[in-house]
XYZ file of C-alpha atoms in Angstrom:
230
model
C -9.739 7.000 6.557
C -11.253 4.679 4.365
C -9.200 2.889 2.384
C -10.639 0.693 -0.913
C -8.598 -2.467 -1.480
C -7.566 -3.365 -4.415
C -6.393 -6.195 -4.208
C -4.530 -8.571 -1.454
C -2.599 -10.765 -3.456
C 0.943 -11.426 -3.412
C 2.934 -10.964 -6.597
C 2.191 -15.248 -6.847
C -0.755 -15.137 -6.351
C -2.790 -13.144 -9.316
C -6.123 -14.789 -8.598
C -6.675 -12.118 -5.717
C -5.511 -8.837 -7.460
C -2.312 -6.623 -6.475
C -2.437 -5.755 -3.428
C -2.849 -1.940 -2.701
C -5.562 0.880 -2.055
C -7.532 3.645 -3.121
C -9.198 7.000 -0.490
C -11.220 9.204 -2.468
C -11.540 12.572 -1.015
C -13.790 14.972 -2.732
C -12.083 14.564 -6.107
C -8.978 13.419 -4.684
C -7.535 10.348 -5.923
C -4.869 8.922 -3.578
C -2.827 5.555 -3.763
C -1.422 3.195 -1.796
C 1.152 1.462 -4.532
C -0.337 1.088 -8.010
C 0.984 -2.796 -9.667
C 0.296 -4.524 -12.324
C -3.692 -4.960 -12.291
C -4.300 -1.586 -10.985
C -5.300 0.442 -13.246
C -7.820 -1.530 -15.142
C -8.874 -1.865 -12.152
C -9.732 1.736 -10.800
C -10.677 2.172 -14.717
C -13.651 -0.019 -14.015
C -14.053 1.200 -10.172
C -13.440 4.710 -10.066
C -14.490 7.794 -11.997
C -11.253 8.851 -13.004
C -12.282 11.452 -15.068
C -13.714 13.268 -12.183
C -10.905 13.577 -10.176
C -8.700 16.878 -9.880
C -5.528 15.492 -8.165
C -3.691 12.331 -7.399
C -1.589 10.876 -5.422
C 0.580 8.023 -5.509
C 2.504 6.329 -2.021
C 4.619 3.842 -3.316
C 6.193 1.157 -0.930
C 8.900 -0.480 -3.210
C 9.402 -0.287 -6.978
C 8.843 -4.435 -7.773
C 6.600 -4.747 -9.919
C 2.867 -6.085 -8.692
C 3.143 -2.681 -6.644
C 4.481 0.382 -9.443
C 3.404 -2.271 -12.888
C 0.903 -0.157 -14.111
C 1.982 3.528 -12.159
C 3.143 4.334 -15.865
C 0.316 3.726 -17.622
C -1.518 6.022 -14.470
C 0.789 8.978 -14.970
C -0.063 8.658 -18.922
C -3.835 8.631 -18.578
C -3.832 11.504 -16.705
C -1.077 13.799 -18.158
C -2.276 12.950 -21.741
C -5.420 13.199 -21.111
C -6.470 15.610 -18.670
C -3.176 17.730 -18.984
C -2.741 16.624 -15.194
C 0.349 15.721 -13.080
C 0.137 12.745 -10.464
C 2.025 13.152 -7.509
C 4.864 9.813 -7.443
C 5.380 9.701 -3.130
C 8.469 7.964 -2.522
C 11.648 8.644 -0.529
C 13.703 7.475 -3.165
C 15.020 9.352 -6.483
C 15.211 4.869 -8.182
C 11.532 5.596 -8.011
C 11.812 9.144 -10.682
C 14.437 6.133 -12.230
C 12.129 3.553 -13.205
C 10.220 5.814 -14.708
C 12.896 7.690 -16.153
C 13.204 4.138 -17.889
C 9.852 3.546 -19.007
C 9.560 6.633 -21.245
C 7.697 8.788 -19.229
C 8.401 12.774 -19.173
C 9.175 14.391 -16.551
C 7.116 16.962 -16.699
C 4.631 14.306 -16.808
C 4.317 13.911 -13.382
C 5.780 15.199 -9.676
C 7.870 13.709 -8.443
C 8.085 13.885 -4.275
C 10.130 12.131 -1.619
C 7.219 13.284 1.148
C 3.880 13.611 0.853
C 2.500 16.983 0.096
C 0.000 18.901 1.753
C -3.060 18.150 0.705
C -6.840 18.895 1.118
C -8.141 15.257 2.972
C -4.797 16.310 5.688
C -3.727 13.155 5.206
C -0.045 12.408 6.438
C 2.665 9.783 5.647
C 5.168 8.822 7.009
C 7.913 6.300 5.474
C 9.420 3.536 7.952
C 11.933 1.318 6.575
C 10.858 -1.866 6.187
C 12.564 -5.633 5.641
C 11.956 -7.386 1.834
C 14.606 -7.545 -0.215
C 18.492 -6.849 0.484
C 18.768 -5.270 -2.990
C 16.166 -2.721 -2.434
C 14.694 0.180 -0.268
C 11.329 -0.409 1.444
C 8.875 1.545 3.347
C 5.598 1.111 4.290
C 4.230 3.873 6.686
C 2.330 5.924 9.111
C -0.406 8.014 7.344
C -2.493 9.416 10.036
C -5.597 12.153 9.859
C -6.995 13.934 11.957
C -8.689 10.948 13.706
C -6.991 8.140 13.491
C -3.315 6.526 12.814
C -2.804 3.090 11.054
C 0.347 1.361 9.891
C 0.626 -0.104 5.776
C 3.407 -2.019 5.627
C 3.589 -2.850 2.193
C 6.449 -5.924 1.617
C 7.854 -6.305 4.551
C 9.577 -9.948 6.700
C 8.138 -8.261 10.064
C 6.294 -5.844 11.779
C 8.755 -3.022 12.792
C 9.349 -3.005 16.606
C 8.234 0.641 16.740
C 5.424 0.311 14.328
C 4.397 -2.498 16.935
C 5.540 -0.086 20.490
C 2.992 2.275 18.817
C 0.350 -0.887 18.528
C 0.539 -2.091 22.059
C 0.278 2.051 23.147
C -2.844 2.187 21.588
C -2.111 5.305 19.118
C -2.222 2.609 15.811
C -6.580 2.340 14.994
C -5.262 -0.728 12.603
C -2.001 -2.265 10.632
C -1.994 -3.545 7.133
C 0.876 -5.924 7.240
C 1.944 -8.410 4.603
C 1.426 -11.829 5.712
C 2.138 -15.228 3.821
C 1.750 -18.850 4.932
C 5.479 -19.588 3.963
C 8.248 -19.709 6.386
C 11.313 -19.413 4.841
C 14.929 -19.289 7.227
C 15.630 -15.719 4.860
C 12.021 -14.238 5.039
C 11.007 -11.626 1.984
C 7.557 -11.761 3.786
C 5.151 -12.196 7.441
C 5.164 -15.667 8.324
C 1.924 -16.424 9.808
C 3.165 -17.722 12.951
C 6.018 -14.776 13.136
C 2.511 -12.451 13.729
C 1.203 -15.437 16.409
C 4.371 -15.009 18.253
C 4.489 -11.068 18.469
C 1.255 -10.168 18.437
C -0.959 -11.178 21.592
C -4.962 -12.305 20.748
C -5.720 -9.223 22.306
C -4.519 -6.887 19.661
C -4.787 -9.132 16.916
C -8.521 -7.379 16.192
C -7.068 -4.532 14.957
C -3.645 -6.611 12.523
C -5.342 -7.049 8.675
C -3.559 -9.209 6.798
C -3.094 -8.588 2.647
C -0.715 -9.775 0.440
C -1.909 -13.453 0.594
C 0.083 -16.250 -1.181
C -3.008 -18.747 -0.936
C -7.162 -18.543 0.237
C -5.679 -18.684 4.102
C -8.530 -16.516 4.993
C -10.481 -18.541 7.588
C -6.639 -19.878 8.890
C -5.469 -16.446 10.151
C -9.400 -15.087 11.163
C -9.008 -19.136 13.754
C -5.748 -17.190 14.869
C -7.717 -13.620 16.101
C -6.587 -11.708 12.767
C -8.855 -9.796 10.189
C -8.272 -9.915 6.622
C -9.023 -6.996 3.923
C -11.731 -6.601 2.214
C -11.680 -6.253 -1.333
C -14.742 -6.262 -4.541
C -16.305 -8.976 -6.471
C -13.860 -9.203 -9.886
């Protein structure tokens, strides 16, 4: 399952780009979120005109995760008469697109990932991020492996950690922060240290970084997602 990262930065650290990832399978494009800078990145790095089917799996509706989704939908519908599949467990995703002026006929809203050529499955996992929005991570599986993608989350859910420690997860991609708080919205790296034993840390890939903290995280035994040079 070869996910390519668009960026690894938090909303307030745009130097690293919006955190999100894409997977190309034959002529199908799969996206994990579509933040403000995502369409520009994809336009420069992917042959969008060669794509025949698009799936966008949304973790939540903050701008750094959905900011250019409307542009992506309009691009494919207006130029190719292709309807992007927008995947999110909550109806709020469709309401947001309606407020942006997107015609409902321009895309397919799906509460779960439809059957697809890549054989990809996406099981949503509720995560703690902010109090006024339902937010999700995903257990993503194909015929070879299962991974976990956190989206924005202040912790790794217990069920996900249990699967990691049982050897059922190839990798975890986790929102990681250098800022600690009494009311966290992102996962402080000290919490990861406390909860992930050293022997499992090589499977944990830190993302959504709020500063150039890669060396610190690697010294603790964690991985950091790689992104292309700008």
